[in-house]
Structure formats: C-alpha cells, structure tokens
C-alpha cells in the first residue's frame, strides 16, 4: 500500500473496514505471557492501521505496551480515537518503514521484545522488503520474537486478479491502488533468516469458506510464521 493510497483508504473506510482481531493471543501465545516481575514487554506493530490487531491485546495482557507505526497519517489519527487507545501504554506514529527511521519509542528500553507484521509486508514493493525487515529486526532485543502472517501464494484473491493488475511476478495492484504480494514459505524463510532470525514456525494456512446463499466457495491461503532473534545476537537496537 502506497502512503497516498493508504491515506485515501482509511479516510474512506474509517475504522469500519477491518474487524478487531481477537485471535492473535491464540496463535501467538507469547503475547499473552505476563512476566512474574513488574517488567513490561513492548510490541512493535509495523503497519498497524487503525489498531484492530494490537489494541485488543491490551485487555488480555496488562504487562504489554505497544508501539504502533503506519505510513498513513489518517490511520494513526483514527487509531488514537479508538476506545482501547491508552497513551500510557500505546505510542502511535506515522512512519514509512521503507525510508524513515523508527520512532524513539522503539528504543526507549533498549529495543522491543516482540514485533508483529500482520498483512503489512505484502504491501511493500518486493525490492524494499528485505531492507525493511532488517530495520525491524535490528530493533528486537536478543531473545525476542517476530510474529508474521500474510498472503500466501495462490490465495484465491491472487488468482482472481486480471492481467492488467499485475505489477510483477506475484505482486498486484488493487482497484483502490493498494498493493499485495503473495508469498511462499521459502521466501519468508529467506527474508527473515537473512535478517538474522531463526525460524520457530513457518507454514501455510489454508481455509475454505462457503457462502451458501450466494453459492460461492472461497479458498484462502496465508503464510503464518514465528521467528526468534538468537539470545546471543549482537545488540543492534540503535537507529
């Protein structure tokens, strides 16, 4: 998603397009762990949108703070109007991960414990993905984890694109000018291991959804992955 297209998208759809994601604590269980000490954990969400993914986690884990970044000004403005937005626990900033430095809040405690990329990497141009990921990984503390979920190769949405929507192999532009790349697990392994992470999980999720009223069946494919930064990794949490 390009910044201008992203702004138009959120101005048009407000907070109504995406539903709050209440499954993350089930698939990324580390986000629910409350430390026995009073120490807080910090989650960096890249491409936060209006906060549908990260903000519900605040209710589940009282020890979790969030740094949310998105390159759409309107998305961050809307995030700050959400009922769950708490300035004491959430720092939200406009940031284009492909060219901007990460905000100071990321490094306030020597880096973040977790990073979340939820259907956000696919919006970047393929040539910019690896550099963006390395920037995120540099902000993760040794022993921290990165949680990933995004579009998988041959998802039905990919197969339905017209030829004129194809920008390059497996990379497409939608009618609203937002963009989407469709990954393989091998590509994800390559991107994140090259950045210095170790795979914990990396698999396809395949789902079939039937609409009986419309007699339509949709086949969805996503890549789900968890990567860990080695505990002995050199601390690179500097901008």
mmCIF file of C-alpha atoms in Angstrom:
data_model
loop_
_atom_site.group_PDB
_atom_site.id
_atom_site.type_symbol
_atom_site.label_atom_id
_atom_site.label_comp_id
_atom_site.label_asym_id
_atom_site.label_seq_id
_atom_site.Cartn_x
_atom_site.Cartn_y
_atom_site.Cartn_z
ATOM 1 C CA UNK A 1 0.000 0.000 0.000
ATOM 2 C CA UNK A 2 1.430 3.345 -1.033
ATOM 3 C CA UNK A 3 1.203 6.208 1.519
ATOM 4 C CA UNK A 4 -1.213 8.249 -0.595
ATOM 5 C CA UNK A 5 -3.361 5.202 -1.356
ATOM 6 C CA UNK A 6 -3.271 4.268 2.315
ATOM 7 C CA UNK A 7 -4.479 7.694 3.408
ATOM 8 C CA UNK A 8 -7.353 7.575 0.923
ATOM 9 C CA UNK A 9 -8.212 4.055 2.060
ATOM 10 C CA UNK A 10 -8.509 4.958 5.749
ATOM 11 C CA UNK A 11 -10.277 8.246 5.101
ATOM 12 C CA UNK A 12 -12.829 6.377 3.020
ATOM 13 C CA UNK A 13 -13.301 3.393 5.335
ATOM 14 C CA UNK A 14 -12.575 4.967 8.740
ATOM 15 C CA UNK A 15 -12.342 2.218 11.397
ATOM 16 C CA UNK A 16 -15.041 0.113 9.782
ATOM 17 C CA UNK A 17 -13.239 -1.877 7.092
ATOM 18 C CA UNK A 18 -11.293 -4.290 9.304
ATOM 19 C CA UNK A 19 -12.727 -6.079 12.316
ATOM 20 C CA UNK A 20 -10.815 -6.223 15.596
ATOM 21 C CA UNK A 21 -8.525 -9.256 15.575
ATOM 22 C CA UNK A 22 -9.266 -11.312 18.664
ATOM 23 C CA UNK A 23 -7.320 -14.423 17.621
ATOM 24 C CA UNK A 24 -3.733 -13.209 17.948
ATOM 25 C CA UNK A 25 -3.396 -14.355 21.555
ATOM 26 C CA UNK A 26 -4.307 -17.856 20.378
ATOM 27 C CA UNK A 27 -1.816 -18.137 17.510
ATOM 28 C CA UNK A 28 0.965 -16.027 19.052
ATOM 29 C CA UNK A 29 0.772 -17.159 22.670
ATOM 30 C CA UNK A 30 3.901 -15.279 23.775
ATOM 31 C CA UNK A 31 1.877 -12.087 23.550
ATOM 32 C CA UNK A 32 -0.283 -13.250 26.463
ATOM 33 C CA UNK A 33 2.520 -14.168 28.875
ATOM 34 C CA UNK A 34 2.617 -11.863 31.896
ATOM 35 C CA UNK A 35 6.129 -11.698 33.411
ATOM 36 C CA UNK A 36 6.414 -12.634 37.089
ATOM 37 C CA UNK A 37 8.301 -9.397 37.608
ATOM 38 C CA UNK A 38 6.770 -5.956 37.150
ATOM 39 C CA UNK A 39 8.731 -5.538 33.937
ATOM 40 C CA UNK A 40 6.702 -4.502 30.911
ATOM 41 C CA UNK A 41 7.012 -6.071 27.473
ATOM 42 C CA UNK A 42 6.925 -3.979 24.307
ATOM 43 C CA UNK A 43 5.366 -4.963 20.987
ATOM 44 C CA UNK A 44 6.186 -3.106 17.771
ATOM 45 C CA UNK A 45 3.447 -3.420 15.172
ATOM 46 C CA UNK A 46 4.501 -2.468 11.654
ATOM 47 C CA UNK A 47 1.564 -1.395 9.514
ATOM 48 C CA UNK A 48 -0.803 -1.058 12.438
ATOM 49 C CA UNK A 49 -3.645 0.509 10.505
ATOM 50 C CA UNK A 50 -6.245 1.748 12.975
ATOM 51 C CA UNK A 51 -5.172 -0.685 15.695
ATOM 52 C CA UNK A 52 -7.513 -3.615 15.052
ATOM 53 C CA UNK A 53 -4.764 -6.157 15.707
ATOM 54 C CA UNK A 54 -2.659 -4.841 18.563
ATOM 55 C CA UNK A 55 -5.097 -2.824 20.667
ATOM 56 C CA UNK A 56 -7.278 -5.808 21.727
ATOM 57 C CA UNK A 57 -4.122 -7.352 23.235
ATOM 58 C CA UNK A 58 -4.064 -4.592 25.846
ATOM 59 C CA UNK A 59 -7.104 -6.139 27.509
ATOM 60 C CA UNK A 60 -5.543 -9.596 27.557
ATOM 61 C CA UNK A 61 -2.038 -8.735 28.747
ATOM 62 C CA UNK A 62 -1.703 -5.889 31.282
ATOM 63 C CA UNK A 63 2.086 -6.131 31.025
ATOM 64 C CA UNK A 64 2.151 -5.352 27.305
ATOM 65 C CA UNK A 65 2.895 -1.937 25.833
ATOM 66 C CA UNK A 66 2.577 -1.195 22.132
ATOM 67 C CA UNK A 67 4.467 0.898 19.619
ATOM 68 C CA UNK A 68 2.298 1.192 16.511
ATOM 69 C CA UNK A 69 3.565 2.576 13.213
ATOM 70 C CA UNK A 70 1.859 3.065 9.865
ATOM 71 C CA UNK A 71 2.719 5.197 6.846
ATOM 72 C CA UNK A 72 -0.846 6.524 6.548
ATOM 73 C CA UNK A 73 -1.438 9.663 8.611
ATOM 74 C CA UNK A 74 -5.175 9.026 8.642
ATOM 75 C CA UNK A 75 -4.692 5.518 10.067
ATOM 76 C CA UNK A 76 -2.693 6.817 13.034
ATOM 77 C CA UNK A 77 -5.191 9.626 13.603
ATOM 78 C CA UNK A 78 -8.025 7.088 13.701
ATOM 79 C CA UNK A 79 -6.068 4.713 15.942
ATOM 80 C CA UNK A 80 -5.797 7.464 18.543
ATOM 81 C CA UNK A 81 -9.602 7.736 18.638
ATOM 82 C CA UNK A 82 -10.121 4.045 19.421
ATOM 83 C CA UNK A 83 -11.676 3.223 22.832
ATOM 84 C CA UNK A 84 -8.735 0.965 23.738
ATOM 85 C CA UNK A 85 -6.122 3.588 22.928
ATOM 86 C CA UNK A 86 -4.226 4.448 26.118
ATOM 87 C CA UNK A 87 -1.407 6.989 25.879
ATOM 88 C CA UNK A 88 0.276 5.367 28.884
ATOM 89 C CA UNK A 89 0.574 2.054 27.047
ATOM 90 C CA UNK A 90 0.462 2.913 23.343
ATOM 91 C CA UNK A 91 2.778 5.057 21.249
ATOM 92 C CA UNK A 92 1.466 5.583 17.719
ATOM 93 C CA UNK A 93 3.497 7.276 14.988
ATOM 94 C CA UNK A 94 3.468 7.862 11.258
ATOM 95 C CA UNK A 95 6.454 6.012 9.824
ATOM 96 C CA UNK A 96 7.251 4.706 6.350
ATOM 97 C CA UNK A 97 9.303 1.626 7.208
ATOM 98 C CA UNK A 98 10.932 1.678 3.752
ATOM 99 C CA UNK A 99 12.631 5.039 4.285
ATOM 100 C CA UNK A 100 12.041 6.519 7.763
ATOM 101 C CA UNK A 101 13.915 5.857 10.987
ATOM 102 C CA UNK A 102 11.894 4.015 13.590
ATOM 103 C CA UNK A 103 10.418 6.286 16.287
ATOM 104 C CA UNK A 104 12.295 6.875 19.540
ATOM 105 C CA UNK A 105 9.676 4.899 21.481
ATOM 106 C CA UNK A 106 11.017 1.718 19.884
ATOM 107 C CA UNK A 107 14.381 2.184 21.576
ATOM 108 C CA UNK A 108 13.206 3.634 24.900
ATOM 109 C CA UNK A 109 14.007 0.384 26.740
ATOM 110 C CA UNK A 110 16.814 -0.872 24.552
ATOM 111 C CA UNK A 111 14.531 -2.206 21.843
ATOM 112 C CA UNK A 112 11.311 -4.197 21.689
ATOM 113 C CA UNK A 113 10.511 -7.687 22.922
ATOM 114 C CA UNK A 114 8.203 -8.522 20.036
ATOM 115 C CA UNK A 115 7.443 -7.341 16.516
ATOM 116 C CA UNK A 116 4.242 -8.001 14.584
ATOM 117 C CA UNK A 117 3.837 -7.875 10.812
ATOM 118 C CA UNK A 118 0.238 -8.707 10.031
ATOM 119 C CA UNK A 119 -0.650 -8.395 6.345
ATOM 120 C CA UNK A 120 1.738 -5.455 6.071
ATOM 121 C CA UNK A 121 4.900 -6.767 4.387
ATOM 122 C CA UNK A 122 2.860 -7.727 1.317
ATOM 123 C CA UNK A 123 2.003 -4.057 0.743
ATOM 124 C CA UNK A 124 5.659 -3.144 0.160
ATOM 125 C CA UNK A 125 7.437 -3.303 -3.165
ATOM 126 C CA UNK A 126 9.380 -6.600 -3.269
ATOM 127 C CA UNK A 127 12.654 -4.725 -3.793
ATOM 128 C CA UNK A 128 12.181 -2.940 -0.444
ATOM 129 C CA UNK A 129 11.085 -5.853 1.714
ATOM 130 C CA UNK A 130 14.456 -7.138 2.915
ATOM 131 C CA UNK A 131 15.750 -3.721 3.972
ATOM 132 C CA UNK A 132 12.510 -3.007 5.828
ATOM 133 C CA UNK A 133 12.666 -6.332 7.659
ATOM 134 C CA UNK A 134 16.298 -5.779 8.656
ATOM 135 C CA UNK A 135 15.308 -2.434 10.160
ATOM 136 C CA UNK A 136 12.618 -4.119 12.237
ATOM 137 C CA UNK A 137 14.884 -6.978 13.306
ATOM 138 C CA UNK A 138 17.548 -4.515 14.457
ATOM 139 C CA UNK A 139 15.015 -3.136 16.931
ATOM 140 C CA UNK A 140 14.216 -6.521 18.508
ATOM 141 C CA UNK A 141 16.076 -7.428 21.682
ATOM 142 C CA UNK A 142 18.144 -10.642 21.659
ATOM 143 C CA UNK A 143 15.774 -13.464 22.545
ATOM 144 C CA UNK A 144 12.788 -11.512 21.234
ATOM 145 C CA UNK A 145 10.339 -12.802 18.646
ATOM 146 C CA UNK A 146 8.775 -11.636 15.410
ATOM 147 C CA UNK A 147 5.239 -12.723 14.550
ATOM 148 C CA UNK A 148 4.174 -12.823 10.903
ATOM 149 C CA UNK A 149 1.027 -13.532 8.942
ATOM 150 C CA UNK A 150 0.378 -12.514 5.338
ATOM 151 C CA UNK A 151 -0.988 -13.591 1.970
ATOM 152 C CA UNK A 152 0.169 -16.952 0.619
ATOM 153 C CA UNK A 153 0.861 -17.988 -2.959
ATOM 154 C CA UNK A 154 -2.237 -18.999 -4.940
ATOM 155 C CA UNK A 155 -4.669 -17.448 -2.496
ATOM 156 C CA UNK A 156 -7.940 -17.062 -4.374
ATOM 157 C CA UNK A 157 -7.611 -13.290 -4.286
ATOM 158 C CA UNK A 158 -4.386 -13.647 -6.284
ATOM 159 C CA UNK A 159 -5.972 -15.942 -8.833
ATOM 160 C CA UNK A 160 -8.834 -13.501 -9.410
ATOM 161 C CA UNK A 161 -6.637 -10.553 -10.402
ATOM 162 C CA UNK A 162 -6.918 -9.517 -14.035
ATOM 163 C CA UNK A 163 -3.705 -9.473 -16.052
ATOM 164 C CA UNK A 164 -3.686 -5.669 -16.088
ATOM 165 C CA UNK A 165 -3.405 -5.617 -12.293
ATOM 166 C CA UNK A 166 -0.104 -7.493 -12.263
ATOM 167 C CA UNK A 167 2.860 -5.218 -11.495
ATOM 168 C CA UNK A 168 5.413 -8.025 -11.494
ATOM 169 C CA UNK A 169 5.547 -11.694 -10.579
ATOM 170 C CA UNK A 170 3.154 -12.334 -7.648
ATOM 171 C CA UNK A 171 2.764 -8.586 -6.988
ATOM 172 C CA UNK A 172 -0.512 -6.836 -7.838
ATOM 173 C CA UNK A 173 -2.348 -3.531 -7.557
ATOM 174 C CA UNK A 174 -5.989 -3.450 -6.456
ATOM 175 C CA UNK A 175 -8.687 -1.116 -7.766
ATOM 176 C CA UNK A 176 -8.138 1.247 -4.819
ATOM 177 C CA UNK A 177 -4.414 1.431 -5.709
ATOM 178 C CA UNK A 178 -3.324 -0.587 -2.666
ATOM 179 C CA UNK A 179 -0.884 -3.387 -3.430
ATOM 180 C CA UNK A 180 -0.421 -7.006 -2.447
ATOM 181 C CA UNK A 181 2.345 -9.582 -2.775
ATOM 182 C CA UNK A 182 1.666 -13.307 -2.350
ATOM 183 C CA UNK A 183 4.426 -15.207 -0.534
ATOM 184 C CA UNK A 184 5.765 -18.735 -0.332
ATOM 185 C CA UNK A 185 7.097 -20.098 2.950
ATOM 186 C CA UNK A 186 10.500 -20.373 1.297
ATOM 187 C CA UNK A 187 10.540 -16.656 0.513
ATOM 188 C CA UNK A 188 9.589 -15.795 4.079
ATOM 189 C CA UNK A 189 12.315 -18.053 5.458
ATOM 190 C CA UNK A 190 14.851 -16.389 3.166
ATOM 191 C CA UNK A 191 13.818 -12.826 4.066
ATOM 192 C CA UNK A 192 13.839 -13.299 7.824
ATOM 193 C CA UNK A 193 16.825 -15.625 8.211
ATOM 194 C CA UNK A 194 18.923 -13.274 6.100
ATOM 195 C CA UNK A 195 17.990 -10.569 8.603
ATOM 196 C CA UNK A 196 19.384 -12.698 11.439
ATOM 197 C CA UNK A 197 16.338 -14.507 12.805
ATOM 198 C CA UNK A 198 15.812 -18.210 13.470
ATOM 199 C CA UNK A 199 12.549 -19.850 12.342
ATOM 200 C CA UNK A 200 10.291 -21.295 15.029
ATOM 201 C CA UNK A 201 7.205 -21.809 12.860
ATOM 202 C CA UNK A 202 6.745 -21.249 9.125
ATOM 203 C CA UNK A 203 3.762 -22.814 7.410
ATOM 204 C CA UNK A 204 0.789 -22.318 5.129
ATOM 205 C CA UNK A 205 -2.706 -21.908 6.486
ATOM 206 C CA UNK A 206 -5.379 -22.978 4.028
ATOM 207 C CA UNK A 207 -9.048 -22.293 4.610
ATOM 208 C CA UNK A 208 -12.221 -22.842 2.605
ATOM 209 C CA UNK A 209 -15.165 -20.505 3.129
ATOM 210 C CA UNK A 210 -18.612 -21.247 1.709
ATOM 211 C CA UNK A 211 -21.393 -18.722 1.197
ATOM 212 C CA UNK A 212 -24.455 -20.896 0.760
ATOM 213 C CA UNK A 213 -26.748 -18.001 -0.119
ATOM 214 C CA UNK A 214 -24.546 -16.879 -2.992
ATOM 215 C CA UNK A 215 -23.348 -20.411 -3.777
ATOM 216 C CA UNK A 216 -19.751 -19.215 -3.631
ATOM 217 C CA UNK A 217 -16.737 -21.042 -2.205
ATOM 218 C CA UNK A 218 -13.534 -19.138 -1.480
ATOM 219 C CA UNK A 219 -10.136 -20.734 -0.956
ATOM 220 C CA UNK A 220 -7.754 -18.659 1.137
ATOM 221 C CA UNK A 221 -4.029 -19.166 1.678
ATOM 222 C CA UNK A 222 -1.879 -17.398 4.246
ATOM 223 C CA UNK A 223 1.680 -17.767 5.492
ATOM 224 C CA UNK A 224 1.971 -17.998 9.272
ATOM 225 C CA UNK A 225 5.404 -17.708 10.860
ATOM 226 C CA UNK A 226 7.245 -17.031 14.096
ATOM 227 C CA UNK A 227 10.930 -16.128 14.154
ATOM 228 C CA UNK A 228 13.268 -15.629 17.096
ATOM 229 C CA UNK A 229 16.300 -13.409 17.478
ATOM 230 C CA UNK A 230 19.107 -15.523 18.935
ATOM 231 C CA UNK A 231 19.741 -14.712 22.625
ATOM 232 C CA UNK A 232 23.421 -14.270 21.834
ATOM 233 C CA UNK A 233 22.807 -11.917 18.913
ATOM 234 C CA UNK A 234 24.725 -8.671 18.876
ATOM 235 C CA UNK A 235 22.533 -5.921 20.285
ATOM 236 C CA UNK A 236 21.782 -3.739 17.283
ATOM 237 C CA UNK A 237 18.945 -1.765 18.800
ATOM 238 C CA UNK A 238 20.266 1.568 17.670
ATOM 239 C CA UNK A 239 18.837 3.729 14.932
#
